[in-house]
Short mmCIF file of C-alpha atoms and ligand atoms in Angstrom, two decimals:
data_model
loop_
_atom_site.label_atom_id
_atom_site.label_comp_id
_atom_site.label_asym_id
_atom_site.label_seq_id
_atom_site.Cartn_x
_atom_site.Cartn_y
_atom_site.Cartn_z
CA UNK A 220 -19.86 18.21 -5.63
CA UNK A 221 -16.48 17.81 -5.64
CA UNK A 222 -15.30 13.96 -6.87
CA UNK A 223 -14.14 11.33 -4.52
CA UNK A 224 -10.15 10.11 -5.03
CA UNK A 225 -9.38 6.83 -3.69
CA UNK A 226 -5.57 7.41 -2.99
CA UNK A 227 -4.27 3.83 -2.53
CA UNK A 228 -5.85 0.60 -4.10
CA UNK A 229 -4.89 -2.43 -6.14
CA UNK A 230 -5.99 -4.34 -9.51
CA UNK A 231 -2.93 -7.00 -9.78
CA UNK A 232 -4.48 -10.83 -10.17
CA UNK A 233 -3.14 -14.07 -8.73
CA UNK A 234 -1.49 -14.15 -12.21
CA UNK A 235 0.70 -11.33 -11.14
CA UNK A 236 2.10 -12.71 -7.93
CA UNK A 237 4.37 -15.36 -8.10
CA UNK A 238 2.90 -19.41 -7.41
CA UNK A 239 4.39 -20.68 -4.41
CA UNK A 240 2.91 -16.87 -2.71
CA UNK A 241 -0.39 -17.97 -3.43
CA UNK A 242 -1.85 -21.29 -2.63
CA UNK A 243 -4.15 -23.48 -3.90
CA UNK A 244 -7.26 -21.95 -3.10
CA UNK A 245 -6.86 -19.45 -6.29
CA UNK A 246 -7.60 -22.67 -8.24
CA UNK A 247 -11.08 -23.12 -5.46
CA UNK A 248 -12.08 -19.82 -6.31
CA UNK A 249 -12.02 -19.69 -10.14
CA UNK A 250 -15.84 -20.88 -10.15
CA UNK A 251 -18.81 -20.14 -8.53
CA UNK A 252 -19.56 -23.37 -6.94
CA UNK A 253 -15.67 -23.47 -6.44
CA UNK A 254 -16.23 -20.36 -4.19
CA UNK A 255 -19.27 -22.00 -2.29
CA UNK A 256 -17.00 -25.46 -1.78
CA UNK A 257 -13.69 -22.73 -0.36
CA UNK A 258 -16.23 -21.36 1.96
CA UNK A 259 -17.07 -24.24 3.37
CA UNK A 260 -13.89 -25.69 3.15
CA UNK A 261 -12.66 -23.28 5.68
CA UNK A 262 -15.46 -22.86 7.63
CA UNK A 263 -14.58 -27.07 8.17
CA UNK A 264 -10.89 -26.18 8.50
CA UNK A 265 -11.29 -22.81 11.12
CA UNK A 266 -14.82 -23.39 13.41
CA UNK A 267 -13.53 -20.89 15.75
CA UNK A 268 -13.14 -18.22 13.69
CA UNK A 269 -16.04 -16.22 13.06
CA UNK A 270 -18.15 -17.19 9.65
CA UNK A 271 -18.01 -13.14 8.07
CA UNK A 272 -14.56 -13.33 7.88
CA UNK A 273 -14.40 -17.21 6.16
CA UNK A 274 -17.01 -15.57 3.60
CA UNK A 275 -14.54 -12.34 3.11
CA UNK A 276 -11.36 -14.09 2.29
CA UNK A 277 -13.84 -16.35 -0.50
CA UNK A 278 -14.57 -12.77 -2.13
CA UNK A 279 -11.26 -12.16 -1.65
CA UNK A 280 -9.48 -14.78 -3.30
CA UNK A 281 -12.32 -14.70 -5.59
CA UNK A 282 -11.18 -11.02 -6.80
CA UNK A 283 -7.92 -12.23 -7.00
CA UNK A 284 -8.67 -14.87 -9.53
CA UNK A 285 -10.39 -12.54 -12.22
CA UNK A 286 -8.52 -12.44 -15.83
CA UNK A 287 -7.51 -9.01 -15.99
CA UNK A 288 -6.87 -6.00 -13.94
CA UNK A 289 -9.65 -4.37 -15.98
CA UNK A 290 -12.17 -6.79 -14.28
CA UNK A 291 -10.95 -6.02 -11.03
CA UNK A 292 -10.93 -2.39 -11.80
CA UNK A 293 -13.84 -2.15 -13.13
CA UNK A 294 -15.81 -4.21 -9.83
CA UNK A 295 -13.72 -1.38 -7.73
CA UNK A 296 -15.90 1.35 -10.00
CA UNK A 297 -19.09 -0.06 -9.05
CA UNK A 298 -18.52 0.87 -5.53
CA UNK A 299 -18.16 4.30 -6.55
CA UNK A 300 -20.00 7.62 -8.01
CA UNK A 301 -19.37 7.45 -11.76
CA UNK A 302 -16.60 10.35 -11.05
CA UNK A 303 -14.74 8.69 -9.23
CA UNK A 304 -11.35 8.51 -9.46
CA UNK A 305 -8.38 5.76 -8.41
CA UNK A 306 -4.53 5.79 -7.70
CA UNK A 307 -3.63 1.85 -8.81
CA UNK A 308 -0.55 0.98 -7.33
CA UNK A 309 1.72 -1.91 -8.81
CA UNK A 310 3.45 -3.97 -7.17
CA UNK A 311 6.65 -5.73 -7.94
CA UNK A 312 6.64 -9.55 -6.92
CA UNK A 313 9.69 -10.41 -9.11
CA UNK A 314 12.48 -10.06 -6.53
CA UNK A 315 10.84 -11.06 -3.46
CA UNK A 316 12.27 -15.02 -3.39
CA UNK A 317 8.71 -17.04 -4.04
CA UNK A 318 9.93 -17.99 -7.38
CA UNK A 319 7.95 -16.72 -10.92
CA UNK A 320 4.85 -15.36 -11.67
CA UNK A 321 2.28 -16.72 -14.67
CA UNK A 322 2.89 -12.62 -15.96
CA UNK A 323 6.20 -11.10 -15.01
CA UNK A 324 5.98 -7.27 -13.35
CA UNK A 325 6.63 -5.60 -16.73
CA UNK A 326 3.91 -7.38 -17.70
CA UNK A 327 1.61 -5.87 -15.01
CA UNK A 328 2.79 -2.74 -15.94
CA UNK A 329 2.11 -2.79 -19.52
CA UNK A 330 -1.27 -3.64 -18.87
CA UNK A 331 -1.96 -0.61 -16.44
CA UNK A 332 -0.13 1.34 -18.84
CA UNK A 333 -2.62 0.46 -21.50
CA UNK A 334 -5.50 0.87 -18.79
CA UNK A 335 -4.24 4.89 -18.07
CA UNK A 336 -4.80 5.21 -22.32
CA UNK A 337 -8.35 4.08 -21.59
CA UNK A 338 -8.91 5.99 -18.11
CA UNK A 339 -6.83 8.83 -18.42
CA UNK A 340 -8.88 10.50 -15.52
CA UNK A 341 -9.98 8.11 -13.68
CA UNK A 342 -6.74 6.48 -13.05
CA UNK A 343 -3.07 6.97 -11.93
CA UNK A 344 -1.14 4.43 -11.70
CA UNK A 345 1.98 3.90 -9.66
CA UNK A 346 5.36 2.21 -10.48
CA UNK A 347 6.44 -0.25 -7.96
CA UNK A 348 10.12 0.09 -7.69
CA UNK A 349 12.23 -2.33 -6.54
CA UNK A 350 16.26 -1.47 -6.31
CA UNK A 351 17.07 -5.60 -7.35
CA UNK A 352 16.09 -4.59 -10.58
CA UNK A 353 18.33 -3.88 -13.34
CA UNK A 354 17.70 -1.05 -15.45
CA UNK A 355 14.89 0.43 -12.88
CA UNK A 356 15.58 4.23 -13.66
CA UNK A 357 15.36 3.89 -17.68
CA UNK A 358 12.31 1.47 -17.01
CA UNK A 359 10.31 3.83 -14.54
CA UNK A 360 10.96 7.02 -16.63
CA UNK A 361 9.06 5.38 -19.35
CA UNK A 362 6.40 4.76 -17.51
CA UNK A 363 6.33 8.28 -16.30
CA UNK A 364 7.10 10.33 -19.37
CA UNK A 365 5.82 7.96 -21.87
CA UNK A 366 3.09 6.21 -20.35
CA UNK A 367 1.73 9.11 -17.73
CA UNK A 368 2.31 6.77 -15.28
CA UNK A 369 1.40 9.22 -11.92
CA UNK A 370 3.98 8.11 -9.14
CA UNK A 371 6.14 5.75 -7.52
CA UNK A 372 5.51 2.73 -5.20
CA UNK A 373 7.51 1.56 -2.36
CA UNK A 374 7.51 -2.54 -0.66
CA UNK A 375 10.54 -2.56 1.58
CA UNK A 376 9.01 -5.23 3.03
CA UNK A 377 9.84 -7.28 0.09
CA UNK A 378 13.39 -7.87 1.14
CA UNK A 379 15.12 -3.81 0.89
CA UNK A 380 15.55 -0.59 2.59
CA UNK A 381 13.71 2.43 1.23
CA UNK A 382 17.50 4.62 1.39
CA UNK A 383 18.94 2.23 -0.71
CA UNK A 384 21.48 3.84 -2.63
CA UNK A 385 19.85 1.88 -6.27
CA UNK A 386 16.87 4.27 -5.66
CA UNK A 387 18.24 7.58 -5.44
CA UNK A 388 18.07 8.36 -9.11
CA UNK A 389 14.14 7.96 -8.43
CA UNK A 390 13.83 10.22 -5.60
CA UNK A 391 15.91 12.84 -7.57
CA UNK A 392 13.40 12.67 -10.22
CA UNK A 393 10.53 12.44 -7.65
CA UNK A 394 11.75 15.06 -6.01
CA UNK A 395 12.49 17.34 -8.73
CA UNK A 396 8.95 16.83 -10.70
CA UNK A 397 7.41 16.64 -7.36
CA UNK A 398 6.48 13.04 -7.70
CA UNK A 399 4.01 11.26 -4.95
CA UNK A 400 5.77 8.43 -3.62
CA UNK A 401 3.25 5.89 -1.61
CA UNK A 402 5.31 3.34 0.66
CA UNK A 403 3.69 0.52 1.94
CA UNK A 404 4.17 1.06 6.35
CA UNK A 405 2.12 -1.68 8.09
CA UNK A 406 3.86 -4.05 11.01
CA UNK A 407 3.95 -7.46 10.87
CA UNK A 408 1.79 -7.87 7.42
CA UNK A 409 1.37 -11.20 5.28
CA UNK A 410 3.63 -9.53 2.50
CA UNK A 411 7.70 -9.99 2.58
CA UNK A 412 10.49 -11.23 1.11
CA UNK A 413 10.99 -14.96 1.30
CA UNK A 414 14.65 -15.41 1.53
CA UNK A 415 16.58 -14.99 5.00
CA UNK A 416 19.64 -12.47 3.77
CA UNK A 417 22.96 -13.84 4.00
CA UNK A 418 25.09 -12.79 7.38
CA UNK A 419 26.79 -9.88 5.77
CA UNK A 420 23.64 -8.46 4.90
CA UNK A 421 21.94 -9.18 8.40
CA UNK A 422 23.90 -5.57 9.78
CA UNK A 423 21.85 -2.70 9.32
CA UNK A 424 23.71 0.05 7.26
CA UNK A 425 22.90 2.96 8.68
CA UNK A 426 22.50 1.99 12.79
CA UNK A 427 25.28 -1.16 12.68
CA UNK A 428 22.28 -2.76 14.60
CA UNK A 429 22.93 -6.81 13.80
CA UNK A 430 19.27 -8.35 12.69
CA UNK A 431 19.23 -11.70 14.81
CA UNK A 432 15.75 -12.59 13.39
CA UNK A 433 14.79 -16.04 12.86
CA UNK A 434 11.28 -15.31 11.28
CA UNK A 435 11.44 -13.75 7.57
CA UNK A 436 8.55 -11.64 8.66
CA UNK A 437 10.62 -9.69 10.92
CA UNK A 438 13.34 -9.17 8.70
CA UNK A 439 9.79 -7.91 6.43
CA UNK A 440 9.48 -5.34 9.18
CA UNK A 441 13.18 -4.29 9.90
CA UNK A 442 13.04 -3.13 6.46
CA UNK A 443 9.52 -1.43 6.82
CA UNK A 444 9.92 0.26 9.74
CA UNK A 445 9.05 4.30 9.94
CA UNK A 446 12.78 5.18 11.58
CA UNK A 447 14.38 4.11 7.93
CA UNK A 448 12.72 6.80 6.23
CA UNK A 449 14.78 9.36 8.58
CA UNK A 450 18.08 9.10 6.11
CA UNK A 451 16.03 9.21 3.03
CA UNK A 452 14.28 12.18 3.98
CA UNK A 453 17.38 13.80 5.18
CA UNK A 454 19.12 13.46 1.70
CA UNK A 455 15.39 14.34 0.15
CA UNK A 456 13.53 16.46 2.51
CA UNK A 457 11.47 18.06 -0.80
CA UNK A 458 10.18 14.44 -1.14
CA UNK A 459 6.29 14.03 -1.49
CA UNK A 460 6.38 10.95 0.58
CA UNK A 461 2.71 9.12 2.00
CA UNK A 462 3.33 6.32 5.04
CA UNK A 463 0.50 3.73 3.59
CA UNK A 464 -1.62 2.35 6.27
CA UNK A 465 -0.84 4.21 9.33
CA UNK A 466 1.90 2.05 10.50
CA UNK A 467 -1.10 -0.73 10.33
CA UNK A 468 -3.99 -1.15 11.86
CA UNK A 469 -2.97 -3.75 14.62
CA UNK A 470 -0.23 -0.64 15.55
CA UNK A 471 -2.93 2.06 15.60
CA UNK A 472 -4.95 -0.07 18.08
CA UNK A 473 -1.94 -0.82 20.43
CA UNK A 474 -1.42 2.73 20.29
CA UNK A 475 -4.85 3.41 21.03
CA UNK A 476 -5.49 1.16 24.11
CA UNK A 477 -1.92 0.74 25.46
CA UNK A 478 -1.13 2.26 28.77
CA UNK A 479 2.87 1.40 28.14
CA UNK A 480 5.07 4.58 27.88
CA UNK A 481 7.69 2.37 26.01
CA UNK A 482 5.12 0.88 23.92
CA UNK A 483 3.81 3.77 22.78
CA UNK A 484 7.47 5.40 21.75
CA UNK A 485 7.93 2.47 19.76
CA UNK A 486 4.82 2.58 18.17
CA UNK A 487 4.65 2.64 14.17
CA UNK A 488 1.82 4.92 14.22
CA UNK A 489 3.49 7.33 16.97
CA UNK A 490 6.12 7.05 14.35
CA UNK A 491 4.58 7.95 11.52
CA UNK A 492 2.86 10.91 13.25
CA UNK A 493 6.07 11.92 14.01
CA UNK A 494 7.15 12.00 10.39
CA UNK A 495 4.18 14.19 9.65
CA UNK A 496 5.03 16.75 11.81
CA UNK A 497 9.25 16.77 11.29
CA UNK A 498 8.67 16.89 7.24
CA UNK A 499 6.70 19.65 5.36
CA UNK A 500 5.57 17.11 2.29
CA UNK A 501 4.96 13.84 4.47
CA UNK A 502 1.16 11.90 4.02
CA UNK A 503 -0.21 9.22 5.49
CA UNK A 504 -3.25 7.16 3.85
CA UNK A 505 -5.87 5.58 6.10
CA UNK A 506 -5.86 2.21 3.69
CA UNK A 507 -6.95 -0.69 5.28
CA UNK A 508 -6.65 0.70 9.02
CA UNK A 509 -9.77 2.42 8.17
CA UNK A 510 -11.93 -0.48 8.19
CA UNK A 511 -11.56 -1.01 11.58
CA UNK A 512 -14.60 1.39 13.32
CA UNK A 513 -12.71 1.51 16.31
CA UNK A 514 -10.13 3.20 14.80
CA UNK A 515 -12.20 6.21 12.98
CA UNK A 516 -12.44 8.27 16.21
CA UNK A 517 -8.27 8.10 15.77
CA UNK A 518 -8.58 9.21 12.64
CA UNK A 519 -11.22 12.01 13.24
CA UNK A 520 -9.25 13.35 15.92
CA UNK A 521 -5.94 13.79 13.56
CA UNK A 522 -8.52 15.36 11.02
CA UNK A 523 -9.05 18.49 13.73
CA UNK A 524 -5.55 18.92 13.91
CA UNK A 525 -4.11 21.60 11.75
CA UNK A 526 -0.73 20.28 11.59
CA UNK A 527 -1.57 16.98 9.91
CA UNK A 528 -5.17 17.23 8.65
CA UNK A 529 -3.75 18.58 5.47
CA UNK A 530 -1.84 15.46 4.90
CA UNK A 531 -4.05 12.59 5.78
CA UNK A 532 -5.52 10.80 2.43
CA UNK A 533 -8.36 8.60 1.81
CA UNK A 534 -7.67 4.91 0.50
CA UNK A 535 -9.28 1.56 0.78
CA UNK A 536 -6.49 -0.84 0.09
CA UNK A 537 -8.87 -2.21 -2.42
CA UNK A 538 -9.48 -5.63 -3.02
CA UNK A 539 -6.99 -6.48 0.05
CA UNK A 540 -8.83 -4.61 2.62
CA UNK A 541 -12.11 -7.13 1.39
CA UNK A 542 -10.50 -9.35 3.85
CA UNK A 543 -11.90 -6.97 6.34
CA UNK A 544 -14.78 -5.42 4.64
CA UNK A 545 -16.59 -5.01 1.65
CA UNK A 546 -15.88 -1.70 -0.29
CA UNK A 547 -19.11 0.05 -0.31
CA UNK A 548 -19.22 -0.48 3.73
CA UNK A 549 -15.15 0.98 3.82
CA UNK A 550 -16.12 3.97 1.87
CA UNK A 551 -19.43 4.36 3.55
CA UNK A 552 -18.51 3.93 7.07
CA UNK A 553 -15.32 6.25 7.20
CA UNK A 554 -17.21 8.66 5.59
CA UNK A 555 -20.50 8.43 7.76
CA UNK A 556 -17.53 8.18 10.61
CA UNK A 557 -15.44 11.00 9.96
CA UNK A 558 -18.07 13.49 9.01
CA UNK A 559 -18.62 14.88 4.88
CA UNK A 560 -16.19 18.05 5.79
CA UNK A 561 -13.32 15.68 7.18
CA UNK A 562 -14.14 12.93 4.38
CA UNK A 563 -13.97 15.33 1.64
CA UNK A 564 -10.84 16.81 3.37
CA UNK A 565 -8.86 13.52 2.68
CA UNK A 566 -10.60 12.03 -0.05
CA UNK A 567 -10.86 14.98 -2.41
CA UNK A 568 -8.50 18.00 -1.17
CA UNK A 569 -5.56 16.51 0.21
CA UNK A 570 -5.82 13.87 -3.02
CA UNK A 571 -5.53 16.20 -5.41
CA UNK A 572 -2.29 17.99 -3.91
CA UNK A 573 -0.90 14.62 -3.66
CA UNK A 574 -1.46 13.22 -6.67
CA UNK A 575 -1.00 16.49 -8.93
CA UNK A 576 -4.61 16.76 -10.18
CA UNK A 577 -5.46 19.59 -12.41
CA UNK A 578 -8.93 21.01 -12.19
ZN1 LIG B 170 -1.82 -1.73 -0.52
#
């Protein structure tokens, strides 16, 4: 039986992500009867919202609060056959305007780094690279070359576009060693940047488009958005580039039930598909999305379609998607959902093209 390859998940703590990001409740959920007192606490605070989803954000912040990536990676195992295998992806919180973190990024990194020397099959980790940081290049080719470190991570949402120029010496290097590069592509999501850029930097470079947002989320998105990627992949078509998420799963569902032509051209998902069928080593990971059941008939359909089933991958989104479902249901439902042939299609075949896998 060929092993199952979680494409897209995360082990980072609340000591990786910077203070003011994350609020009080981390310090609720460090103990047990802390956890019991959060749940509560909200279910006070929100009586309208339904009680599941008060008792999923308490496992989620309490997965969060855990010492060490190892912890959380090794609660992600237990969800798992003992074959399993995991791309981690870092993420780079340094730059994104919430002020420090208790552990800096390169901090994060060293850790995985050390976590690869114990895993070296189970787990390939990904460098989050943000262009704001000096000295990226010599940094992320010592994590590949050095530390085996599998591929590269994108978070435009954090405050950058994926074609800036800072990045390029990455995708040459990607592009060359055929490097997967995951970016994270989901509208309208809790993660961005937290500073408003100044007016010179409110014109977008490429369509002279002026951003009049007043919301930092929708600067988050302007960034994010699928149509950016159309000037990186014209100066790297080679590029083995996956859209995490789908576009999201609140776009997937528009796309799904809306009846609006112009809706629907503007959709993230639309776009994405889109990508997938204009560039030859495009992905897109069902992360997250996938925990909606609505959406697996979506999904199943793209599966029987022989111009993108070959580049759809499995991923959970692990522990964020816990603020949707438990693991073992994700895992277990898409694949009871998509059927064993499509499930091993995305979370074994297409994996191991992506992520370079020897066997
Ligand atoms: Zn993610």
């Amino acid at each position: 039986m060929p092993c199952i390859i979680n494409c897209h998940t995360h082990l980072f703590t609340f000591n990786h992500v910077p203070v003011k990001f994350i609020t009080g409740q981390r310090l609720l959920a460090s103990t047990t009867a802390g956890r019991v007192r959060l749940a509560r606490v909200l279910h006070k605070l929100i009586p309208w919202k339904d009680d599941g989803k008060l008792d999923r954000l308490a496992v989620f912040l309490t997965n969060g609060n855990v010492a060490s990536q190892e912890e959380v990676f090794s609660r992600l195992c237990m969800f798992y056959p003992s074959d399993a295998r995991f791309a981690v992806h870092s993420i780079d919180f340094d730059y994104m305007g919430a002020g420090k973190a208790p552990k800096p990024f390169t901090q994060q990194l060293s850790e995985l780094a050390l976590l690869k020397q114990k895993f070296p099959q189970k787990l390939y980790p990904f460098f989050c690279a943000d262009p704001r940081r000096p000295d990226l290049f010599e940094l992320f080719r010592r994590y590949i070359e050095e530390e085996n470190f599998t591929g590269i991570k994108l978070y435009p949402s954090l405050g950058f576009f994926p074609f800036d120029e800072r990045l390029y010496p990455l995708y040459e290097y990607a592009q060359k060693y055929n490097l997967p590069v995951t970016t994270h592509c989901s509208a309208s999501g809790p993660v961005f940047g937290r500073n408003i850029p100044p007016p010179k930097e409110r014109i977008h470079p490429k369509t002279q488009e002026v951003m009049n947002y007043s919301s930092k989320k929708q600067f988050g998105d302007h960034y994010t958005d699928p149509d950016n990627y159309l000037w990186l992949l014209k100066d790297f078509p080679q590029l083995k580039l996956c859209f995490a998420h789908f576009g999201g799963d609140a776009q997937c569902i528009k796309y799904y039930k809306s009846n609006d032509p112009i809706e629907i051209q503007n959709n993230w998902f639309v776009k994405v598909l889109k990508m997938l069928r204009s560039f030859p080593h495009t992905y897109s990971d069902i992360s997250y999305a996938g925990a909606d059941m609505d959406l697996l008939a979506l999904f199943s359909a793209l599966l029987h379609d022989r111009e993108v089933s070959h580049k759809v991958l499995f991923g959970s989104d692990y522990y964020m998607s816990n603020l949707e479902r438990n693991e073992r249901w994700f895992s277990m439902n898409v694949r009871m959902g998509l059927g064993e042939e499509s499930y091993m299609k995305i979370a074994h075949d297409n994996a191991v093209k992506f992520l370079n896998i020897l066997e």
